[in-house]
Amino acid sequence: MPIPLNEVVLGSLLASCILHGKLQLGKHLLQELIQIDPCNTDYHVLQSNMYTLAGRHDNADFLCQVLQKWGIKKVPGISSIHVNAQVHQFTLRDKSHPQTQEIYSMLDVMIQQLRFAGYVPNTASQAFSVSENQINDADEQEEKEHVLFSHSEKLAISFGLISTKPK
């Protein structure tokens, strides 16, 4: 490569490994990334997703346990939107905004339109740690989809749609 390997390049390669199912290469890249920034949980989340996609749920669970043991916590993603000279921020499943009810109503409309257009959420990489006896497959799938649909960026878009006029 004409540029030295750095955190951005290695992180991009790790994400590509997930996309193409290259678990061994991904593990190697993760080790290099951990040496650069041992507290960056984004890389651990990507590795956990790789394990889950490969059907290696035990490895994904073990990785989560190691992070807990080290005291490393995933920093929640935050999405921001600037509306009427004010910045509004959202996190996953955020219900702290004064217009939460309207935001989630718009989110429901967005989800219905996406499904009508043929969109099917990809829940394959989501780990879901609930005992098999406590939840059935249909409920688990629905919960995974709910988590995907309530990401911060979707909440910010929903807020933008209810707070701005079409041009």
mmCIF file of C-alpha atoms in Angstrom, residues 7-165:
data_model
loop_
_atom_site.group_PDB
_atom_site.id
_atom_site.type_symbol
_atom_site.label_atom_id
_atom_site.label_comp_id
_atom_site.label_asym_id
_atom_site.label_seq_id
_atom_site.Cartn_x
_atom_site.Cartn_y
_atom_site.Cartn_z
ATOM 1 C CA GLU A 7 -6.413 2.915 12.538
ATOM 2 C CA VAL A 8 -8.654 4.108 9.691
ATOM 3 C CA VAL A 9 -7.207 1.715 7.118
ATOM 4 C CA LEU A 10 -7.191 -1.262 9.486
ATOM 5 C CA GLY A 11 -10.735 -0.483 10.676
ATOM 6 C CA SER A 12 -11.970 -0.325 7.094
ATOM 7 C CA LEU A 13 -10.279 -3.644 6.326
ATOM 8 C CA LEU A 14 -11.874 -5.196 9.421
ATOM 9 C CA ALA A 15 -15.328 -4.026 8.308
ATOM 10 C CA SER A 16 -14.633 -5.538 4.867
ATOM 11 C CA CYS A 17 -13.686 -8.831 6.502
ATOM 12 C CA ILE A 18 -17.135 -8.925 8.077
ATOM 13 C CA LEU A 19 -18.800 -8.224 4.753
ATOM 14 C CA HIS A 20 -16.850 -11.038 3.062
ATOM 15 C CA GLY A 21 -16.794 -13.518 5.971
ATOM 16 C CA LYS A 22 -13.002 -13.517 6.412
ATOM 17 C CA LEU A 23 -12.952 -14.314 10.137
ATOM 18 C CA GLN A 24 -9.266 -15.269 10.424
ATOM 19 C CA LEU A 25 -8.042 -12.116 8.698
ATOM 20 C CA GLY A 26 -10.477 -10.097 10.806
ATOM 21 C CA LYS A 27 -9.044 -11.578 14.009
ATOM 22 C CA HIS A 28 -5.542 -10.595 12.891
ATOM 23 C CA LEU A 29 -6.629 -7.048 12.060
ATOM 24 C CA LEU A 30 -8.403 -6.729 15.404
ATOM 25 C CA GLN A 31 -5.187 -7.599 17.224
ATOM 26 C CA GLU A 32 -3.359 -4.844 15.348
ATOM 27 C CA LEU A 33 -6.149 -2.359 16.078
ATOM 28 C CA ILE A 34 -6.169 -3.259 19.773
ATOM 29 C CA GLN A 35 -2.461 -2.480 19.939
ATOM 30 C CA ILE A 36 -3.171 0.970 18.470
ATOM 31 C CA ASP A 37 -6.222 1.750 20.630
ATOM 32 C CA PRO A 38 -7.102 -0.932 23.206
ATOM 33 C CA CYS A 39 -10.185 0.924 24.497
ATOM 34 C CA ASN A 40 -11.931 1.444 21.133
ATOM 35 C CA THR A 41 -14.982 -0.780 21.439
ATOM 36 C CA ASP A 42 -16.032 -0.274 17.814
ATOM 37 C CA TYR A 43 -13.489 -2.873 16.750
ATOM 38 C CA HIS A 44 -14.666 -5.345 19.367
ATOM 39 C CA VAL A 45 -18.270 -4.873 18.249
ATOM 40 C CA LEU A 46 -17.260 -5.575 14.638
ATOM 41 C CA GLN A 47 -15.407 -8.709 15.749
ATOM 42 C CA SER A 48 -18.408 -9.841 17.789
ATOM 43 C CA ASN A 49 -20.618 -9.327 14.723
ATOM 44 C CA MET A 50 -18.205 -11.458 12.687
ATOM 45 C CA TYR A 51 -18.425 -14.279 15.212
ATOM 46 C CA THR A 52 -22.225 -14.072 15.269
ATOM 47 C CA LEU A 53 -22.450 -14.129 11.460
ATOM 48 C CA ALA A 54 -20.186 -17.178 11.423
ATOM 49 C CA GLY A 55 -22.495 -18.921 13.922
ATOM 50 C CA ARG A 56 -19.860 -18.740 16.656
ATOM 51 C CA HIS A 57 -22.077 -17.272 19.374
ATOM 52 C CA ASP A 58 -19.846 -18.642 22.150
ATOM 53 C CA ASN A 59 -16.922 -16.594 20.821
ATOM 54 C CA ALA A 60 -19.095 -13.467 20.605
ATOM 55 C CA ASP A 61 -20.291 -13.983 24.184
ATOM 56 C CA PHE A 62 -16.719 -14.578 25.382
ATOM 57 C CA LEU A 63 -15.568 -11.340 23.730
ATOM 58 C CA CYS A 64 -18.330 -9.439 25.551
ATOM 59 C CA GLN A 65 -17.267 -11.033 28.841
ATOM 60 C CA VAL A 66 -13.636 -10.033 28.268
ATOM 61 C CA LEU A 67 -14.693 -6.443 27.618
ATOM 62 C CA GLN A 68 -16.714 -6.430 30.837
ATOM 63 C CA LYS A 69 -13.769 -7.887 32.742
ATOM 64 C CA TRP A 70 -11.500 -5.120 31.400
ATOM 65 C CA GLY A 71 -14.124 -2.514 32.298
ATOM 66 C CA ILE A 72 -14.465 -1.470 28.656
ATOM 67 C CA LYS A 73 -17.955 -0.296 27.734
ATOM 68 C CA LYS A 74 -19.296 0.462 24.289
ATOM 69 C CA VAL A 75 -19.797 4.162 23.787
ATOM 70 C CA PRO A 76 -23.353 4.609 22.524
ATOM 71 C CA GLY A 77 -23.738 6.173 19.123
ATOM 72 C CA ILE A 78 -25.259 9.620 18.998
ATOM 73 C CA SER A 79 -26.954 11.155 15.984
ATOM 74 C CA SER A 80 -27.576 14.875 15.774
ATOM 75 C CA ILE A 81 -29.869 16.987 13.654
ATOM 76 C CA HIS A 82 -29.978 20.776 13.450
ATOM 77 C CA VAL A 83 -33.562 22.093 13.287
ATOM 78 C CA ASN A 84 -34.712 25.667 13.881
ATOM 79 C CA ALA A 85 -31.290 26.843 15.113
ATOM 80 C CA GLN A 86 -31.145 24.047 17.709
ATOM 81 C CA VAL A 87 -29.194 20.789 17.769
ATOM 82 C CA HIS A 88 -31.201 17.716 18.780
ATOM 83 C CA GLN A 89 -29.330 14.540 19.728
ATOM 84 C CA PHE A 90 -30.572 10.963 19.805
ATOM 85 C CA THR A 91 -29.237 7.619 21.008
ATOM 86 C CA LEU A 92 -30.468 4.047 20.451
ATOM 87 C CA ARG A 93 -34.089 3.673 21.636
ATOM 88 C CA ASP A 94 -34.000 7.252 22.924
ATOM 89 C CA LYS A 95 -37.207 8.365 24.615
ATOM 90 C CA SER A 96 -35.922 11.527 26.280
ATOM 91 C CA HIS A 97 -37.003 14.028 23.621
ATOM 92 C CA PRO A 98 -40.130 16.110 24.384
ATOM 93 C CA GLN A 99 -41.618 14.952 21.048
ATOM 94 C CA THR A 100 -40.907 11.252 21.585
ATOM 95 C CA GLN A 101 -44.453 10.152 20.792
ATOM 96 C CA GLU A 102 -44.494 12.018 17.466
ATOM 97 C CA ILE A 103 -40.978 10.812 16.603
ATOM 98 C CA TYR A 104 -41.896 7.159 17.131
ATOM 99 C CA SER A 105 -45.157 7.600 15.229
ATOM 100 C CA MET A 106 -43.168 8.903 12.250
ATOM 101 C CA LEU A 107 -40.697 6.050 12.702
ATOM 102 C CA ASP A 108 -43.603 3.584 12.421
ATOM 103 C CA VAL A 109 -44.699 5.267 9.180
ATOM 104 C CA MET A 110 -41.120 5.081 7.847
ATOM 105 C CA ILE A 111 -40.870 1.371 8.723
ATOM 106 C CA GLN A 112 -44.188 0.606 7.016
ATOM 107 C CA GLN A 113 -43.055 2.434 3.868
ATOM 108 C CA LEU A 114 -39.699 0.659 3.884
ATOM 109 C CA ARG A 115 -41.351 -2.746 4.244
ATOM 110 C CA PHE A 116 -43.868 -1.900 1.517
ATOM 111 C CA ALA A 117 -40.926 -1.053 -0.757
ATOM 112 C CA GLY A 118 -39.466 -4.514 -0.046
ATOM 113 C CA TYR A 119 -36.878 -3.682 2.596
ATOM 114 C CA VAL A 120 -36.032 -6.550 4.943
ATOM 115 C CA PRO A 121 -33.687 -5.703 7.838
ATOM 116 C CA ASN A 122 -30.536 -7.816 8.124
ATOM 117 C CA THR A 123 -30.525 -9.100 11.699
ATOM 118 C CA ALA A 124 -28.006 -11.901 11.130
ATOM 119 C CA SER A 125 -25.117 -10.204 12.920
ATOM 120 C CA GLN A 126 -27.086 -9.197 15.994
ATOM 121 C CA ALA A 127 -26.289 -11.175 19.101
ATOM 122 C CA PHE A 128 -29.277 -11.658 21.342
ATOM 123 C CA SER A 129 -28.627 -13.090 24.775
ATOM 124 C CA VAL A 130 -31.903 -14.433 26.090
ATOM 125 C CA SER A 131 -32.458 -18.020 27.120
ATOM 126 C CA GLU A 132 -34.110 -20.130 24.434
ATOM 127 C CA ASN A 133 -36.842 -21.003 26.931
ATOM 128 C CA GLN A 134 -37.730 -17.342 27.468
ATOM 129 C CA ILE A 135 -38.400 -16.215 23.916
ATOM 130 C CA ASN A 136 -39.463 -17.848 20.667
ATOM 131 C CA ASP A 137 -37.828 -17.279 17.272
ATOM 132 C CA ALA A 138 -40.548 -14.931 16.007
ATOM 133 C CA ASP A 139 -40.329 -12.743 19.113
ATOM 134 C CA GLU A 140 -36.527 -12.724 18.926
ATOM 135 C CA GLN A 141 -36.624 -11.693 15.263
ATOM 136 C CA GLU A 142 -39.132 -8.941 16.033
ATOM 137 C CA GLU A 143 -36.974 -7.630 18.903
ATOM 138 C CA LYS A 144 -33.851 -7.620 16.697
ATOM 139 C CA GLU A 145 -35.727 -5.678 14.024
ATOM 140 C CA HIS A 146 -37.033 -3.225 16.611
ATOM 141 C CA VAL A 147 -33.475 -2.538 17.779
ATOM 142 C CA LEU A 148 -32.320 -1.959 14.190
ATOM 143 C CA PHE A 149 -35.218 0.365 13.452
ATOM 144 C CA SER A 150 -34.721 2.435 16.617
ATOM 145 C CA HIS A 151 -31.092 3.361 15.992
ATOM 146 C CA SER A 152 -30.218 6.966 16.693
ATOM 147 C CA GLU A 153 -29.958 8.014 13.056
ATOM 148 C CA LYS A 154 -33.467 6.759 12.295
ATOM 149 C CA LEU A 155 -34.824 8.687 15.275
ATOM 150 C CA ALA A 156 -33.027 11.826 14.093
ATOM 151 C CA ILE A 157 -34.467 11.398 10.589
ATOM 152 C CA SER A 158 -37.947 10.867 12.042
ATOM 153 C CA PHE A 159 -37.585 14.044 14.068
ATOM 154 C CA GLY A 160 -36.408 15.906 10.984
ATOM 155 C CA LEU A 161 -39.415 14.712 9.006
ATOM 156 C CA ILE A 162 -41.911 15.912 11.628
ATOM 157 C CA SER A 163 -40.047 19.173 12.254
ATOM 158 C CA THR A 164 -39.381 20.497 8.763
ATOM 159 C CA LYS A 165 -41.523 21.408 5.809
#
